[in-house]
Amino acid sequence: MIPDRAPVEKDVYHAAPEVVNGAHVPNFQKYKELYLQSIQNPEEFWGRIAKEYYWKTPQTGKFLDYNFDLSKGKIYTKWMEGATTNICYNLLDRNVHQKKLGDKIAFYWEGNDPEDCMQVTYKELLKQVCKFANVLRSQGVKKGDRVSVYMPMMIESVVVMLACTRIGAIHSVVFAGFSAESLCERILDSHCSLLVTADGFYRGDKPINLKQIADEALRKCRDRNFHVGRCIVVKHLGVTEATGATDETCTVKASSDTSQSPPAKRSCYNLQITWNADVDIWWHDLMKGASDKCEPEWCDFEDPLFILYTSGSTGKPKGVQHAVGGYLLYTATTFKYVFDYKPDDVYWCTADIGWITGHSYIVYGPLANGATSVMFEGIPTYPNVSRLWEIIDKYKVTTFYTAPTAIRLLMKYGEEPVKKFSRKSLKILGTVGEPINPEAWLWYYNVVGNSKCPIMDTFWQTETGGHMMTPLPAAIPLKPGSATFPFFGVTPAILNESGEELEGVAEGYLVFKTPWPSIMRTIYGNHQRFETTYFKRFPGYFVTGDGCKRDKDGYYWITGRIDDMLNVSGHLLSTAEVESALIEHAAVAEAATVSHPHPIKGECLYCFVTLRDGHEFTETLVTELKDQVREKIGPIATPDYVQNAPGLPKTRSGKIMRRILRKIARNEKDLGDTSTLADGTVIEELFKNRCRTA
Ligand code: WT7
């Protein structure tokens, strides 16, 4: 339950008057009042919000219908029966035509290199999206078809996503840091008929040949008898096909007309791409002739909007599927209230569009509100560690949303690189991805925010589509490290092992009791896995997989994953996924992976491997194993430690006891309850072989 009053202690951070003035929700009482309305009468609450958007046909049937209880049958959530709309129409046409925001800037694009930048207005974005939507249609893409998007942080990525939604196609964005194997796996799982990618990009001073990785992924698909018919390639670095080194100095990409072949932006490096004329086709060749008018496909509220893969505890990634109407309502509403959005704000979320944060809070939420955003291609440390703060001053960013891992990284360099820039435009800060430790929180608050900007610690998941537990800038006093209270329409509960709801001060499993508009609807192609993963353990509840505490003031504190998941730099990986990559190596008989604390990444991977007979544990093998995981999953999954484990601690039924391995990795001698351990003699050996950890 929400308390009647907010706490007043001095370790609680209250909003300054400038934050409170004109805020959408000015105080705690107002928050509580709106929250209760949203829970007691969801139809009235969400119905009022829905009126701000365009519906081709109105709701005719039930407002909300759902089942969260497996014993009563299939799990489902359905809202606003009969209502039809198009999300792209709401994000672009509605803003351009009804709201007269055509000339407003939708995105300031800031490239990896500081001199490389451009901007695009709502009107221009609409034209580009219509053109590419027509291109997709001309390539035979129809409503319901899946399109794979493997692209860096560029405006064209947004164009592709929205063009898909305009024609009712389902985008599946794969983070451009994933490997060929990961991309292949995701294309196969979702049966994508078309892939959109780019020639390459830079991450800091490191060139990435994206097309080459995409080629390899498509080859892997063909090896498994799946043929992607088309690969559309955006010329981003400006290399020409099938040539060797091009070292002419190129000009800066300055035009927002993304249909023209863009001039390359720098003296090009030795990037070679191969061209398969049967499949590959340049973006600019297709865009040249395309019309910039495109009638949207009107979709049902519950039609699938996109698929985004997230790691699952049993290895194979899960294609989290979201629905059109609910995702629109929820991302738009959370963006408006959590960031207390005002029309003159300049908002910047540093996430990559390959993750849910990029989907919800770079693309859909901000555009639904007609906001101006910064989209950043680069990294926080290039060309120097002041880059983020420099960008904040350059665009007068008011609202800045990033991850704890980025804050911890920049903290290392001290205050000086931050203080070189004024950051005086900043009003509101946000974090997402993992629990933020109070030390990082205080640095973010005091140094980055000059002790005047409230920090929105937003807890949510790929599965939830939008913020679930979060403060609101003016209304909810902050406690460093707490995600505070539920957003409107969200009904959290904390359960004990037996599934009983705990009241008051408590710690246990975080679950949600009722649906919110942007709850995932299914796992693509596997509804049963959806039901088992989220609804089986505690019947009647959506289970987050996170642990949670509630304190005496009713504040919620997320304590981290409670399943076999790892959170590295704010991104989930499953132990099973990493272990199966290790086991594929000829020398490895068995593998177990646990998380280990890391000063910047939050958690890192510590792996135990049992070798096959005849193999020796050497430095070379360790390097090979690290490379193998990197290759199979991607750089974020690269293990920090690999230890030799002649035996692994197991239960009598053969289950690896990762709880014990976690302690061994940390050199904690108190192993807790070891009564279920089948063979205790392995333990001593494991302690002896420990890796020296940081
Ligand atoms: C998991 C979801 C949501 C976008 C980024 C990650 C952890 C996320 C917080 C937070 C504590 C957090 C949880 C969650 N998490 N935000 N503010 N405080 N933990 O999306 O990859 O689906 O990961 O990230 O463990 O379950 P994701």
Short mmCIF file of N, CA, C and O and ligand atoms in Angstrom, two decimals, residues 310 355-357 431-436 457-464 469 483 544-546 558-561 567 570-572, ligand 1:
data_model
loop_
_atom_site.label_atom_id
_atom_site.label_comp_id
_atom_site.label_asym_id
_atom_site.label_seq_id
_atom_site.Cartn_x
_atom_site.Cartn_y
_atom_site.Cartn_z
N THR A 310 15.35 -11.38 -25.45
CA THR A 310 16.01 -11.19 -24.17
C THR A 310 16.44 -12.57 -23.69
O THR A 310 15.86 -13.59 -24.08
N TRP A 355 18.21 -2.38 -27.44
CA TRP A 355 17.66 -2.86 -26.17
C TRP A 355 16.28 -2.25 -25.97
O TRP A 355 15.93 -1.26 -26.61
N ILE A 356 15.53 -2.77 -25.01
CA ILE A 356 14.18 -2.26 -24.79
C ILE A 356 14.20 -0.77 -24.40
O ILE A 356 13.31 -0.01 -24.77
N THR A 357 15.23 -0.34 -23.67
CA THR A 357 15.27 1.07 -23.28
C THR A 357 15.29 1.96 -24.52
O THR A 357 14.63 3.00 -24.56
N THR A 431 18.09 6.72 -14.27
CA THR A 431 18.94 5.55 -14.46
C THR A 431 18.07 4.33 -14.68
O THR A 431 16.92 4.28 -14.27
N VAL A 432 18.67 3.33 -15.30
CA VAL A 432 17.96 2.08 -15.58
C VAL A 432 18.95 0.96 -15.84
O VAL A 432 20.06 1.21 -16.29
N GLY A 433 18.54 -0.26 -15.59
CA GLY A 433 19.31 -1.42 -16.02
C GLY A 433 19.73 -2.33 -14.89
O GLY A 433 19.84 -3.54 -15.07
N GLU A 434 19.98 -1.78 -13.73
CA GLU A 434 20.43 -2.59 -12.60
C GLU A 434 20.30 -1.73 -11.36
O GLU A 434 20.13 -0.51 -11.46
N PRO A 435 20.40 -2.35 -10.19
CA PRO A 435 20.33 -1.53 -8.98
C PRO A 435 21.49 -0.53 -8.99
O PRO A 435 22.60 -0.87 -9.41
N ILE A 436 21.24 0.70 -8.58
CA ILE A 436 22.33 1.67 -8.52
C ILE A 436 22.82 1.74 -7.08
O ILE A 436 22.04 1.92 -6.15
N ASP A 457 15.16 6.57 -10.63
CA ASP A 457 15.70 5.21 -10.69
C ASP A 457 14.56 4.31 -11.15
O ASP A 457 13.68 3.96 -10.38
N THR A 458 14.56 4.00 -12.44
CA THR A 458 13.41 3.32 -13.04
C THR A 458 13.65 1.82 -13.11
O THR A 458 14.53 1.36 -13.83
N PHE A 459 12.86 1.06 -12.40
CA PHE A 459 12.93 -0.40 -12.51
C PHE A 459 11.91 -0.90 -13.52
O PHE A 459 10.72 -0.58 -13.43
N TRP A 460 12.36 -1.67 -14.48
CA TRP A 460 11.45 -2.31 -15.43
C TRP A 460 12.21 -3.37 -16.20
O TRP A 460 13.37 -3.65 -15.88
N GLN A 461 11.59 -3.97 -17.20
CA GLN A 461 12.18 -5.09 -17.92
C GLN A 461 11.75 -5.07 -19.38
O GLN A 461 10.74 -4.44 -19.72
N THR A 462 12.47 -5.81 -20.21
CA THR A 462 12.06 -5.99 -21.60
C THR A 462 10.59 -6.43 -21.63
O THR A 462 9.80 -5.97 -22.45
N GLU A 463 10.26 -7.31 -20.71
CA GLU A 463 8.92 -7.89 -20.65
C GLU A 463 7.85 -6.88 -20.27
O GLU A 463 6.69 -7.03 -20.65
N THR A 464 8.20 -5.87 -19.49
CA THR A 464 7.17 -4.94 -19.01
C THR A 464 6.95 -3.79 -19.99
O THR A 464 5.97 -3.07 -19.87
N MET A 469 8.44 0.44 -11.45
CA MET A 469 8.66 1.05 -10.15
C MET A 469 9.56 2.24 -10.41
O MET A 469 10.64 2.09 -10.99
N ALA A 483 13.98 2.31 -6.06
CA ALA A 483 13.13 2.65 -7.20
C ALA A 483 11.78 3.19 -6.71
O ALA A 483 10.87 3.43 -7.49
N THR A 544 8.58 -11.34 -11.81
CA THR A 544 9.65 -10.58 -12.47
C THR A 544 10.99 -11.32 -12.48
O THR A 544 11.83 -11.04 -13.32
N GLY A 545 11.20 -12.20 -11.50
CA GLY A 545 12.52 -12.83 -11.38
C GLY A 545 13.48 -12.00 -10.55
O GLY A 545 14.64 -12.36 -10.38
N ASP A 546 13.01 -10.87 -10.02
CA ASP A 546 13.85 -10.04 -9.18
C ASP A 546 13.43 -10.15 -7.72
O ASP A 546 12.25 -10.33 -7.41
N ILE A 558 14.93 -2.80 -5.17
CA ILE A 558 15.18 -4.00 -5.97
C ILE A 558 16.53 -4.57 -5.54
O ILE A 558 17.52 -3.84 -5.50
N THR A 559 16.57 -5.88 -5.23
CA THR A 559 17.83 -6.44 -4.73
C THR A 559 18.57 -7.26 -5.79
O THR A 559 19.66 -7.73 -5.54
N GLY A 560 17.99 -7.43 -6.98
CA GLY A 560 18.71 -8.15 -8.04
C GLY A 560 18.02 -9.46 -8.41
O GLY A 560 17.00 -9.84 -7.82
N ARG A 561 18.58 -10.15 -9.39
CA ARG A 561 17.97 -11.37 -9.92
C ARG A 561 17.99 -12.49 -8.89
O ARG A 561 18.93 -12.61 -8.11
N ASN A 567 23.51 -10.05 -14.64
CA ASN A 567 23.26 -8.70 -15.16
C ASN A 567 24.59 -7.99 -15.36
O ASN A 567 25.18 -7.46 -14.44
N GLY A 570 24.09 -3.87 -17.05
CA GLY A 570 22.68 -3.58 -17.27
C GLY A 570 22.01 -4.45 -18.31
O GLY A 570 20.90 -4.18 -18.74
N HIS A 571 22.69 -5.53 -18.73
CA HIS A 571 22.08 -6.40 -19.72
C HIS A 571 22.05 -7.83 -19.22
O HIS A 571 23.02 -8.33 -18.67
N LEU A 572 20.92 -8.46 -19.42
CA LEU A 572 20.76 -9.80 -18.89
C LEU A 572 21.41 -10.86 -19.77
O LEU A 572 21.30 -10.83 -20.98
C1 WT7 B 1 16.34 -6.54 -15.44
C2 WT7 B 1 15.67 -6.33 -16.77
C3 WT7 B 1 14.63 -2.23 -18.37
C4 WT7 B 1 15.60 -1.88 -19.35
C5 WT7 B 1 16.99 -2.37 -19.17
C6 WT7 B 1 17.17 -3.81 -18.82
C7 WT7 B 1 17.31 -5.16 -13.81
C8 WT7 B 1 16.46 -2.90 -14.56
C9 WT7 B 1 16.60 -1.75 -12.73
C10 WT7 B 1 16.61 -0.80 -11.66
C11 WT7 B 1 17.34 -2.53 -10.24
C12 WT7 B 1 17.00 -3.07 -12.45
C13 WT7 B 1 16.34 -6.14 -13.16
C14 WT7 B 1 15.39 -6.48 -14.29
N1 WT7 B 1 16.92 -3.76 -13.62
N2 WT7 B 1 16.28 -1.69 -14.05
N3 WT7 B 1 16.27 0.48 -11.83
N4 WT7 B 1 16.99 -1.24 -10.43
N5 WT7 B 1 17.36 -3.46 -11.22
O1 WT7 B 1 16.19 -4.62 -19.40
O2 WT7 B 1 17.50 -6.63 -20.07
O3 WT7 B 1 15.01 -6.79 -19.66
O4 WT7 B 1 16.64 -6.46 -17.77
O5 WT7 B 1 17.27 -5.47 -15.21
O6 WT7 B 1 17.04 -7.25 -12.74
O7 WT7 B 1 14.71 -7.70 -14.11
P1 WT7 B 1 16.31 -6.18 -19.30
#
